[in-house]
Amino acid sequence: MHKPLTLFCLPCAGASATMYLRWRRLLPSWIAVEPVELPGRGSRMDEFPAENYAALTQSLCDELAPSLPERYVLFGHSMGALLAYGVAQGLCAQQSSMPTALLVSGCAAPSRQDSQRYINMQSDAALIADLSRQGGTPVEVFENQELLRMTLDLLRVDYRVCGSFEYAQLLPLSIPIHSFGGRADEISAARLNDWRLESTQAFTLDWFDGGHFFLRQSEDWFMYVLKKRLMESRAEVLSATLASA
C-alpha cells in the first residue's frame, strides 16, 4: 500500500491552522492533511508573531525541513500561498526534499504582488473594511469586540508580513504549480496566470464561483478539483518511481 500524500496547508492572513481542520473529513484517506500553524496563533499563541516575510518563510523552512515526508505538496490560500511559495524556494535553496507540487489559492503571482496595498492598510477602519469586502469573516466576529480586536491585531501583523514581501527573480521551481481563483475576486486573471513564470513544469489555473473565499463558497467543487490536482501529483510521483526502478 502506498504511503499517503501529505498536504501541508498554510493559512490566510488573520487566520490559524484550524481553517483547514475540516479538510481531514472532506478529503480521502490517501491525503494526509497537515495544517501549518504560524507563530502567535492557535497552539503557538505564546510565541511572538512574525512581521517579516523573509524571516517567517525561513523559520518555516527550518521547522519543516528535518522531518519532511517522502511525498508532500504545499498549499496556501491568500497570504498562505505567498508563504508556501517562499517555503518552496527556501527548501530548494537549501537542497531539501522538494514538494511534488505547489498549490496556490486566491493569490496574485509573486511578480504581481502589490506590497504597498498592505503597508497602507494598518488602521482598524481600513482592516475592518477589507475584512467586510473579502467576505470570509463570520458575523459573530464583528459583533464580539474581544474577538474583533484579536482578529484585527493578528491581521495587522500578517499584513505587515505581506507588505514586507519583495519580489526577486529567482530560478523557476522545477515542480508543477496549480493556481486557484474566484470569479468574483478582485485578483485578475493576468495576475494569477503569471504564476506560470515561477515554474519550469506544468501550470494550471482553475476558476470557482465566489469571491476571495471561493474555497468555502464553492467548497464541494473546490474539494473535487483539489483532489484531482493531488491525484495528478501522486500519479507523477508513482510514474517517476517506476521509471527509476
PDB file of C-alpha atoms in Angstrom:
ATOM      1  CA  MET A   1       0.000   0.000   0.000  1.00  0.00           C
ATOM      2  CA  HIS A   2       1.324   3.421  -0.957  1.00  0.00           C
ATOM      3  CA  LYS A   3       2.092   5.984   1.724  1.00  0.00           C
ATOM      4  CA  PRO A   4      -0.329   8.931   1.885  1.00  0.00           C
ATOM      5  CA  LEU A   5       0.460  12.205   0.160  1.00  0.00           C
ATOM      6  CA  THR A   6       0.989  14.854   2.846  1.00  0.00           C
ATOM      7  CA  LEU A   7      -0.779  18.155   2.213  1.00  0.00           C
ATOM      8  CA  PHE A   8       0.874  20.967   4.177  1.00  0.00           C
ATOM      9  CA  CYS A   9      -1.614  23.861   4.385  1.00  0.00           C
ATOM     10  CA  LEU A  10      -0.648  27.455   5.227  1.00  0.00           C
ATOM     11  CA  PRO A  11      -3.369  29.834   6.476  1.00  0.00           C
ATOM     12  CA  CYS A  12      -4.531  33.159   5.090  1.00  0.00           C
ATOM     13  CA  ALA A  13      -3.917  36.460   6.875  1.00  0.00           C
ATOM     14  CA  GLY A  14      -5.677  36.745  10.220  1.00  0.00           C
ATOM     15  CA  ALA A  15      -6.363  33.001  10.413  1.00  0.00           C
ATOM     16  CA  SER A  16      -4.874  29.962  12.130  1.00  0.00           C
ATOM     17  CA  ALA A  17      -4.294  26.361  11.116  1.00  0.00           C
ATOM     18  CA  THR A  18      -7.831  25.491  12.253  1.00  0.00           C
ATOM     19  CA  MET A  19      -9.193  26.822   8.936  1.00  0.00           C
ATOM     20  CA  TYR A  20      -8.080  23.527   7.356  1.00  0.00           C
ATOM     21  CA  LEU A  21      -9.117  21.001  10.024  1.00  0.00           C
ATOM     22  CA  ARG A  22     -12.434  20.184   8.321  1.00  0.00           C
ATOM     23  CA  TRP A  23     -10.485  19.108   5.220  1.00  0.00           C
ATOM     24  CA  ARG A  24      -9.474  15.967   7.113  1.00  0.00           C
ATOM     25  CA  ARG A  25     -13.122  14.879   6.887  1.00  0.00           C
ATOM     26  CA  LEU A  26     -13.633  16.082   3.325  1.00  0.00           C
ATOM     27  CA  LEU A  27     -10.552  14.591   1.649  1.00  0.00           C
ATOM     28  CA  PRO A  28      -9.833  10.866   1.128  1.00  0.00           C
ATOM     29  CA  SER A  29      -7.517   8.880   3.394  1.00  0.00           C
ATOM     30  CA  TRP A  30      -4.637   8.848   0.877  1.00  0.00           C
ATOM     31  CA  ILE A  31      -4.265  12.609   1.542  1.00  0.00           C
ATOM     32  CA  ALA A  32      -2.777  13.424   4.968  1.00  0.00           C
ATOM     33  CA  VAL A  33      -3.854  16.990   5.757  1.00  0.00           C
ATOM     34  CA  GLU A  34      -1.224  18.787   7.881  1.00  0.00           C
ATOM     35  CA  PRO A  35      -2.229  22.375   8.710  1.00  0.00           C
ATOM     36  CA  VAL A  36       0.843  24.511   9.452  1.00  0.00           C
ATOM     37  CA  GLU A  37       0.451  26.770  12.488  1.00  0.00           C
ATOM     38  CA  LEU A  38       2.143  30.173  12.389  1.00  0.00           C
ATOM     39  CA  PRO A  39       3.636  31.876  15.464  1.00  0.00           C
ATOM     40  CA  GLY A  40       1.202  33.920  17.545  1.00  0.00           C
ATOM     41  CA  ARG A  41      -1.945  31.866  16.996  1.00  0.00           C
ATOM     42  CA  GLY A  42      -3.571  28.564  17.910  1.00  0.00           C
ATOM     43  CA  SER A  43      -1.152  26.120  19.545  1.00  0.00           C
ATOM     44  CA  ARG A  44       1.625  28.727  19.143  1.00  0.00           C
ATOM     45  CA  MET A  45      -0.287  31.555  20.818  1.00  0.00           C
ATOM     46  CA  ASP A  46       2.516  32.134  23.334  1.00  0.00           C
ATOM     47  CA  GLU A  47       5.021  32.905  20.556  1.00  0.00           C
ATOM     48  CA  PHE A  48       5.584  36.378  19.182  1.00  0.00           C
ATOM     49  CA  PRO A  49       4.050  36.630  15.681  1.00  0.00           C
ATOM     50  CA  ALA A  50       6.486  37.261  12.844  1.00  0.00           C
ATOM     51  CA  GLU A  51       6.214  40.550  10.954  1.00  0.00           C
ATOM     52  CA  ASN A  52       8.777  39.956   8.204  1.00  0.00           C
ATOM     53  CA  TYR A  53       8.180  37.744   5.156  1.00  0.00           C
ATOM     54  CA  ALA A  54      11.774  36.583   4.646  1.00  0.00           C
ATOM     55  CA  ALA A  55      12.255  35.754   8.340  1.00  0.00           C
ATOM     56  CA  LEU A  56       8.931  33.900   8.583  1.00  0.00           C
ATOM     57  CA  THR A  57       9.454  31.771   5.464  1.00  0.00           C
ATOM     58  CA  GLN A  58      12.996  30.919   6.569  1.00  0.00           C
ATOM     59  CA  SER A  59      11.806  29.823  10.019  1.00  0.00           C
ATOM     60  CA  LEU A  60       9.050  27.699   8.416  1.00  0.00           C
ATOM     61  CA  CYS A  61      11.689  26.057   6.198  1.00  0.00           C
ATOM     62  CA  ASP A  62      13.847  25.338   9.237  1.00  0.00           C
ATOM     63  CA  GLU A  63      10.874  23.782  11.056  1.00  0.00           C
ATOM     64  CA  LEU A  64       9.702  21.610   8.153  1.00  0.00           C
ATOM     65  CA  ALA A  65      13.000  20.507   6.572  1.00  0.00           C
ATOM     66  CA  PRO A  66      14.196  17.986   9.224  1.00  0.00           C
ATOM     67  CA  SER A  67      11.057  15.836   9.064  1.00  0.00           C
ATOM     68  CA  LEU A  68       9.673  16.191   5.556  1.00  0.00           C
ATOM     69  CA  PRO A  69       7.723  13.122   4.414  1.00  0.00           C
ATOM     70  CA  GLU A  70       8.693  11.221   1.290  1.00  0.00           C
ATOM     71  CA  ARG A  71       5.808  12.677  -0.723  1.00  0.00           C
ATOM     72  CA  TYR A  72       4.174  16.009   0.028  1.00  0.00           C
ATOM     73  CA  VAL A  73       2.689  19.129  -1.530  1.00  0.00           C
ATOM     74  CA  LEU A  74       2.475  22.709  -0.274  1.00  0.00           C
ATOM     75  CA  PHE A  75      -0.864  24.543  -0.291  1.00  0.00           C
ATOM     76  CA  GLY A  76      -1.708  28.047   0.798  1.00  0.00           C
ATOM     77  CA  HIS A  77      -4.625  30.446   0.473  1.00  0.00           C
ATOM     78  CA  SER A  78      -4.020  34.192   0.003  1.00  0.00           C
ATOM     79  CA  MET A  79      -1.089  35.106   2.316  1.00  0.00           C
ATOM     80  CA  GLY A  80      -0.636  31.357   2.855  1.00  0.00           C
ATOM     81  CA  ALA A  81       0.036  30.909  -0.869  1.00  0.00           C
ATOM     82  CA  LEU A  82       2.767  33.545  -0.784  1.00  0.00           C
ATOM     83  CA  LEU A  83       4.264  31.814   2.262  1.00  0.00           C
ATOM     84  CA  ALA A  84       4.055  28.392   0.557  1.00  0.00           C
ATOM     85  CA  TYR A  85       5.972  29.838  -2.414  1.00  0.00           C
ATOM     86  CA  GLY A  86       8.649  31.251  -0.083  1.00  0.00           C
ATOM     87  CA  VAL A  87       8.949  27.913   1.702  1.00  0.00           C
ATOM     88  CA  ALA A  88       9.296  26.062  -1.627  1.00  0.00           C
ATOM     89  CA  GLN A  89      12.016  28.462  -2.760  1.00  0.00           C
ATOM     90  CA  GLY A  90      13.750  28.167   0.630  1.00  0.00           C
ATOM     91  CA  LEU A  91      13.710  24.378   0.569  1.00  0.00           C
ATOM     92  CA  CYS A  92      15.082  24.457  -2.980  1.00  0.00           C
ATOM     93  CA  ALA A  93      17.893  26.833  -1.932  1.00  0.00           C
ATOM     94  CA  GLN A  94      18.982  24.541   0.889  1.00  0.00           C
ATOM     95  CA  GLN A  95      18.632  21.469  -1.329  1.00  0.00           C
ATOM     96  CA  SER A  96      15.983  19.834   0.839  1.00  0.00           C
ATOM     97  CA  SER A  97      13.463  17.308  -0.416  1.00  0.00           C
ATOM     98  CA  MET A  98      11.081  19.239  -2.678  1.00  0.00           C
ATOM     99  CA  PRO A  99       7.274  19.061  -2.775  1.00  0.00           C
ATOM    100  CA  THR A 100       5.710  17.249  -5.719  1.00  0.00           C
ATOM    101  CA  ALA A 101       3.661  20.392  -6.436  1.00  0.00           C
ATOM    102  CA  LEU A 102       2.895  23.894  -5.196  1.00  0.00           C
ATOM    103  CA  LEU A 103      -0.809  24.763  -4.881  1.00  0.00           C
ATOM    104  CA  VAL A 104      -1.640  28.476  -4.611  1.00  0.00           C
ATOM    105  CA  SER A 105      -5.151  29.771  -3.947  1.00  0.00           C
ATOM    106  CA  GLY A 106      -6.551  33.309  -4.091  1.00  0.00           C
ATOM    107  CA  CYS A 107      -3.147  34.931  -4.504  1.00  0.00           C
ATOM    108  CA  ALA A 108      -1.538  37.026  -7.237  1.00  0.00           C
ATOM    109  CA  ALA A 109       1.755  35.734  -8.627  1.00  0.00           C
ATOM    110  CA  PRO A 110       4.897  36.873  -6.759  1.00  0.00           C
ATOM    111  CA  SER A 111       5.866  39.197  -9.616  1.00  0.00           C
ATOM    112  CA  ARG A 112       2.408  40.818  -9.430  1.00  0.00           C
ATOM    113  CA  GLN A 113       2.212  41.409  -5.676  1.00  0.00           C
ATOM    114  CA  ASP A 114       1.099  44.860  -4.521  1.00  0.00           C
ATOM    115  CA  SER A 115       3.034  45.153  -1.255  1.00  0.00           C
ATOM    116  CA  GLN A 116       2.121  48.843  -0.890  1.00  0.00           C
ATOM    117  CA  ARG A 117      -1.551  47.892  -0.546  1.00  0.00           C
ATOM    118  CA  TYR A 118      -0.786  46.086   2.719  1.00  0.00           C
ATOM    119  CA  ILE A 119       1.514  48.813   4.009  1.00  0.00           C
ATOM    120  CA  ASN A 120      -1.314  51.347   3.549  1.00  0.00           C
ATOM    121  CA  MET A 121      -3.847  49.136   5.359  1.00  0.00           C
ATOM    122  CA  GLN A 122      -2.966  49.311   9.060  1.00  0.00           C
ATOM    123  CA  SER A 123      -5.782  51.287  10.741  1.00  0.00           C
ATOM    124  CA  ASP A 124      -8.735  49.476  12.353  1.00  0.00           C
ATOM    125  CA  ALA A 125     -11.147  51.110   9.908  1.00  0.00           C
ATOM    126  CA  ALA A 126      -9.137  50.001   6.866  1.00  0.00           C
ATOM    127  CA  LEU A 127      -8.777  46.448   8.187  1.00  0.00           C
ATOM    128  CA  ILE A 128     -12.494  46.134   9.012  1.00  0.00           C
ATOM    129  CA  ALA A 129     -13.409  47.428   5.550  1.00  0.00           C
ATOM    130  CA  ASP A 130     -11.071  44.873   3.955  1.00  0.00           C
ATOM    131  CA  LEU A 131     -12.491  42.016   6.045  1.00  0.00           C
ATOM    132  CA  SER A 132     -16.037  43.029   5.060  1.00  0.00           C
ATOM    133  CA  ARG A 133     -15.154  43.296   1.375  1.00  0.00           C
ATOM    134  CA  GLN A 134     -13.499  39.878   1.255  1.00  0.00           C
ATOM    135  CA  GLY A 135     -16.458  38.222   2.946  1.00  0.00           C
ATOM    136  CA  GLY A 136     -14.634  35.429   4.765  1.00  0.00           C
ATOM    137  CA  THR A 137     -15.173  36.595   8.350  1.00  0.00           C
ATOM    138  CA  PRO A 138     -18.150  35.262  10.373  1.00  0.00           C
ATOM    139  CA  VAL A 139     -20.691  37.884  11.500  1.00  0.00           C
ATOM    140  CA  GLU A 140     -20.051  36.789  15.108  1.00  0.00           C
ATOM    141  CA  VAL A 141     -16.516  38.225  14.908  1.00  0.00           C
ATOM    142  CA  PHE A 142     -17.795  41.703  14.027  1.00  0.00           C
ATOM    143  CA  GLU A 143     -20.387  41.525  16.847  1.00  0.00           C
ATOM    144  CA  ASN A 144     -17.897  40.494  19.554  1.00  0.00           C
ATOM    145  CA  GLN A 145     -15.457  43.266  20.469  1.00  0.00           C
ATOM    146  CA  GLU A 146     -12.898  40.899  22.015  1.00  0.00           C
ATOM    147  CA  LEU A 147     -12.905  38.579  19.004  1.00  0.00           C
ATOM    148  CA  LEU A 148     -12.750  41.528  16.620  1.00  0.00           C
ATOM    149  CA  ARG A 149      -9.773  43.028  18.494  1.00  0.00           C
ATOM    150  CA  MET A 150      -7.860  39.720  18.344  1.00  0.00           C
ATOM    151  CA  THR A 151      -8.652  39.344  14.640  1.00  0.00           C
ATOM    152  CA  LEU A 152      -7.595  42.894  13.772  1.00  0.00           C
ATOM    153  CA  ASP A 153      -4.345  42.660  15.755  1.00  0.00           C
ATOM    154  CA  LEU A 154      -3.389  39.421  14.010  1.00  0.00           C
ATOM    155  CA  LEU A 155      -4.462  40.709  10.593  1.00  0.00           C
ATOM    156  CA  ARG A 156      -2.392  43.869  11.068  1.00  0.00           C
ATOM    157  CA  VAL A 157       0.706  41.762  11.783  1.00  0.00           C
ATOM    158  CA  ASP A 158       0.026  39.488   8.805  1.00  0.00           C
ATOM    159  CA  TYR A 159      -0.424  42.474   6.511  1.00  0.00           C
ATOM    160  CA  ARG A 160       2.995  43.691   7.650  1.00  0.00           C
ATOM    161  CA  VAL A 161       4.352  40.297   6.556  1.00  0.00           C
ATOM    162  CA  CYS A 162       2.710  40.728   3.133  1.00  0.00           C
ATOM    163  CA  GLY A 163       3.887  44.337   2.920  1.00  0.00           C
ATOM    164  CA  SER A 164       7.484  43.272   3.580  1.00  0.00           C
ATOM    165  CA  PHE A 165       7.495  40.894   0.589  1.00  0.00           C
ATOM    166  CA  GLU A 166       9.980  41.960  -2.084  1.00  0.00           C
ATOM    167  CA  TYR A 167       9.969  40.147  -5.394  1.00  0.00           C
ATOM    168  CA  ALA A 168      13.284  38.769  -6.574  1.00  0.00           C
ATOM    169  CA  GLN A 169      13.570  36.981  -9.904  1.00  0.00           C
ATOM    170  CA  LEU A 170      14.718  33.588  -8.649  1.00  0.00           C
ATOM    171  CA  LEU A 171      15.195  30.467 -10.741  1.00  0.00           C
ATOM    172  CA  PRO A 172      11.803  28.918 -11.556  1.00  0.00           C
ATOM    173  CA  LEU A 173      10.859  25.918  -9.423  1.00  0.00           C
ATOM    174  CA  SER A 174      11.125  22.513 -11.093  1.00  0.00           C
ATOM    175  CA  ILE A 175       7.710  21.415  -9.803  1.00  0.00           C
ATOM    176  CA  PRO A 176       4.163  21.937 -11.150  1.00  0.00           C
ATOM    177  CA  ILE A 177       2.217  24.937  -9.880  1.00  0.00           C
ATOM    178  CA  HIS A 178      -1.572  24.749  -9.616  1.00  0.00           C
ATOM    179  CA  SER A 179      -3.371  28.055  -9.103  1.00  0.00           C
ATOM    180  CA  PHE A 180      -6.985  28.564  -7.975  1.00  0.00           C
ATOM    181  CA  GLY A 181      -9.058  31.735  -8.349  1.00  0.00           C
ATOM    182  CA  GLY A 182     -12.505  33.122  -7.582  1.00  0.00           C
ATOM    183  CA  ARG A 183     -14.520  34.587 -10.456  1.00  0.00           C
ATOM    184  CA  ALA A 184     -15.782  37.428  -8.257  1.00  0.00           C
ATOM    185  CA  ASP A 185     -12.429  38.052  -6.541  1.00  0.00           C
ATOM    186  CA  GLU A 186     -10.602  41.301  -7.322  1.00  0.00           C
ATOM    187  CA  ILE A 187      -7.434  39.414  -8.336  1.00  0.00           C
ATOM    188  CA  SER A 188      -7.327  39.476 -12.138  1.00  0.00           C
ATOM    189  CA  ALA A 189      -6.706  36.502 -14.413  1.00  0.00           C
ATOM    190  CA  ALA A 190      -3.443  38.079 -15.599  1.00  0.00           C
ATOM    191  CA  ARG A 191      -2.113  38.323 -12.023  1.00  0.00           C
ATOM    192  CA  LEU A 192      -2.987  34.668 -11.399  1.00  0.00           C
ATOM    193  CA  ASN A 193      -1.645  33.481 -14.746  1.00  0.00           C
ATOM    194  CA  ASP A 194       1.817  34.860 -14.007  1.00  0.00           C
ATOM    195  CA  TRP A 195       2.345  32.043 -11.502  1.00  0.00           C
ATOM    196  CA  ARG A 196       3.372  30.102 -14.627  1.00  0.00           C
ATOM    197  CA  LEU A 197       6.580  32.165 -14.675  1.00  0.00           C
ATOM    198  CA  GLU A 198       7.650  30.584 -11.371  1.00  0.00           C
ATOM    199  CA  SER A 199       7.839  27.007 -12.682  1.00  0.00           C
ATOM    200  CA  THR A 200       9.561  25.048 -15.452  1.00  0.00           C
ATOM    201  CA  GLN A 201       6.894  22.351 -15.140  1.00  0.00           C
ATOM    202  CA  ALA A 202       3.141  22.153 -15.678  1.00  0.00           C
ATOM    203  CA  PHE A 203       0.889  25.075 -14.724  1.00  0.00           C
ATOM    204  CA  THR A 204      -2.888  25.034 -14.274  1.00  0.00           C
ATOM    205  CA  LEU A 205      -5.419  27.690 -13.304  1.00  0.00           C
ATOM    206  CA  ASP A 206      -8.850  26.600 -12.066  1.00  0.00           C
ATOM    207  CA  TRP A 207     -11.743  29.021 -11.545  1.00  0.00           C
ATOM    208  CA  PHE A 208     -14.547  28.836  -8.980  1.00  0.00           C
ATOM    209  CA  ASP A 209     -17.727  30.755  -8.268  1.00  0.00           C
ATOM    210  CA  GLY A 210     -17.341  33.183  -5.384  1.00  0.00           C
ATOM    211  CA  GLY A 211     -15.092  35.972  -4.166  1.00  0.00           C
ATOM    212  CA  HIS A 212     -11.828  35.828  -2.270  1.00  0.00           C
ATOM    213  CA  PHE A 213     -13.062  32.923  -0.140  1.00  0.00           C
ATOM    214  CA  PHE A 214     -14.336  30.818  -3.047  1.00  0.00           C
ATOM    215  CA  LEU A 215     -12.790  27.745  -1.406  1.00  0.00           C
ATOM    216  CA  ARG A 216     -15.617  28.000   1.159  1.00  0.00           C
ATOM    217  CA  GLN A 217     -18.306  29.449  -1.095  1.00  0.00           C
ATOM    218  CA  SER A 218     -17.809  26.669  -3.683  1.00  0.00           C
ATOM    219  CA  GLU A 219     -16.441  24.094  -1.254  1.00  0.00           C
ATOM    220  CA  ASP A 220     -17.776  20.920  -2.905  1.00  0.00           C
ATOM    221  CA  TRP A 221     -16.418  21.818  -6.332  1.00  0.00           C
ATOM    222  CA  PHE A 222     -13.170  23.132  -4.870  1.00  0.00           C
ATOM    223  CA  MET A 223     -12.612  19.849  -2.996  1.00  0.00           C
ATOM    224  CA  TYR A 224     -13.277  17.906  -6.189  1.00  0.00           C
ATOM    225  CA  VAL A 225     -10.717  19.924  -8.199  1.00  0.00           C
ATOM    226  CA  LEU A 226      -8.205  19.866  -5.344  1.00  0.00           C
ATOM    227  CA  LYS A 227      -8.415  16.050  -5.218  1.00  0.00           C
ATOM    228  CA  LYS A 228      -7.972  15.957  -8.998  1.00  0.00           C
ATOM    229  CA  ARG A 229      -4.784  18.054  -8.847  1.00  0.00           C
ATOM    230  CA  LEU A 230      -3.441  15.969  -5.952  1.00  0.00           C
ATOM    231  CA  MET A 231      -4.187  12.744  -7.844  1.00  0.00           C
ATOM    232  CA  GLU A 232      -2.141  14.116 -10.750  1.00  0.00           C
ATOM    233  CA  SER A 233       0.751  14.816  -8.351  1.00  0.00           C
ATOM    234  CA  ARG A 234       0.538  11.319  -6.907  1.00  0.00           C
ATOM    235  CA  ALA A 235       0.431   9.762 -10.381  1.00  0.00           C
ATOM    236  CA  GLU A 236       3.511  11.740 -11.491  1.00  0.00           C
ATOM    237  CA  VAL A 237       5.465  10.573  -8.432  1.00  0.00           C
ATOM    238  CA  LEU A 238       4.462   6.943  -8.930  1.00  0.00           C
ATOM    239  CA  SER A 239       5.401   7.158 -12.602  1.00  0.00           C
ATOM    240  CA  ALA A 240       8.825   8.628 -11.760  1.00  0.00           C
ATOM    241  CA  THR A 241       9.373   5.947  -9.094  1.00  0.00           C
ATOM    242  CA  LEU A 242       8.568   3.149 -11.530  1.00  0.00           C
ATOM    243  CA  ALA A 243      10.781   4.705 -14.216  1.00  0.00           C
ATOM    244  CA  SER A 244      13.761   4.810 -11.861  1.00  0.00           C
ATOM    245  CA  ALA A 245      13.216   1.272 -10.531  1.00  0.00           C
TER     246      ALA A 245
END
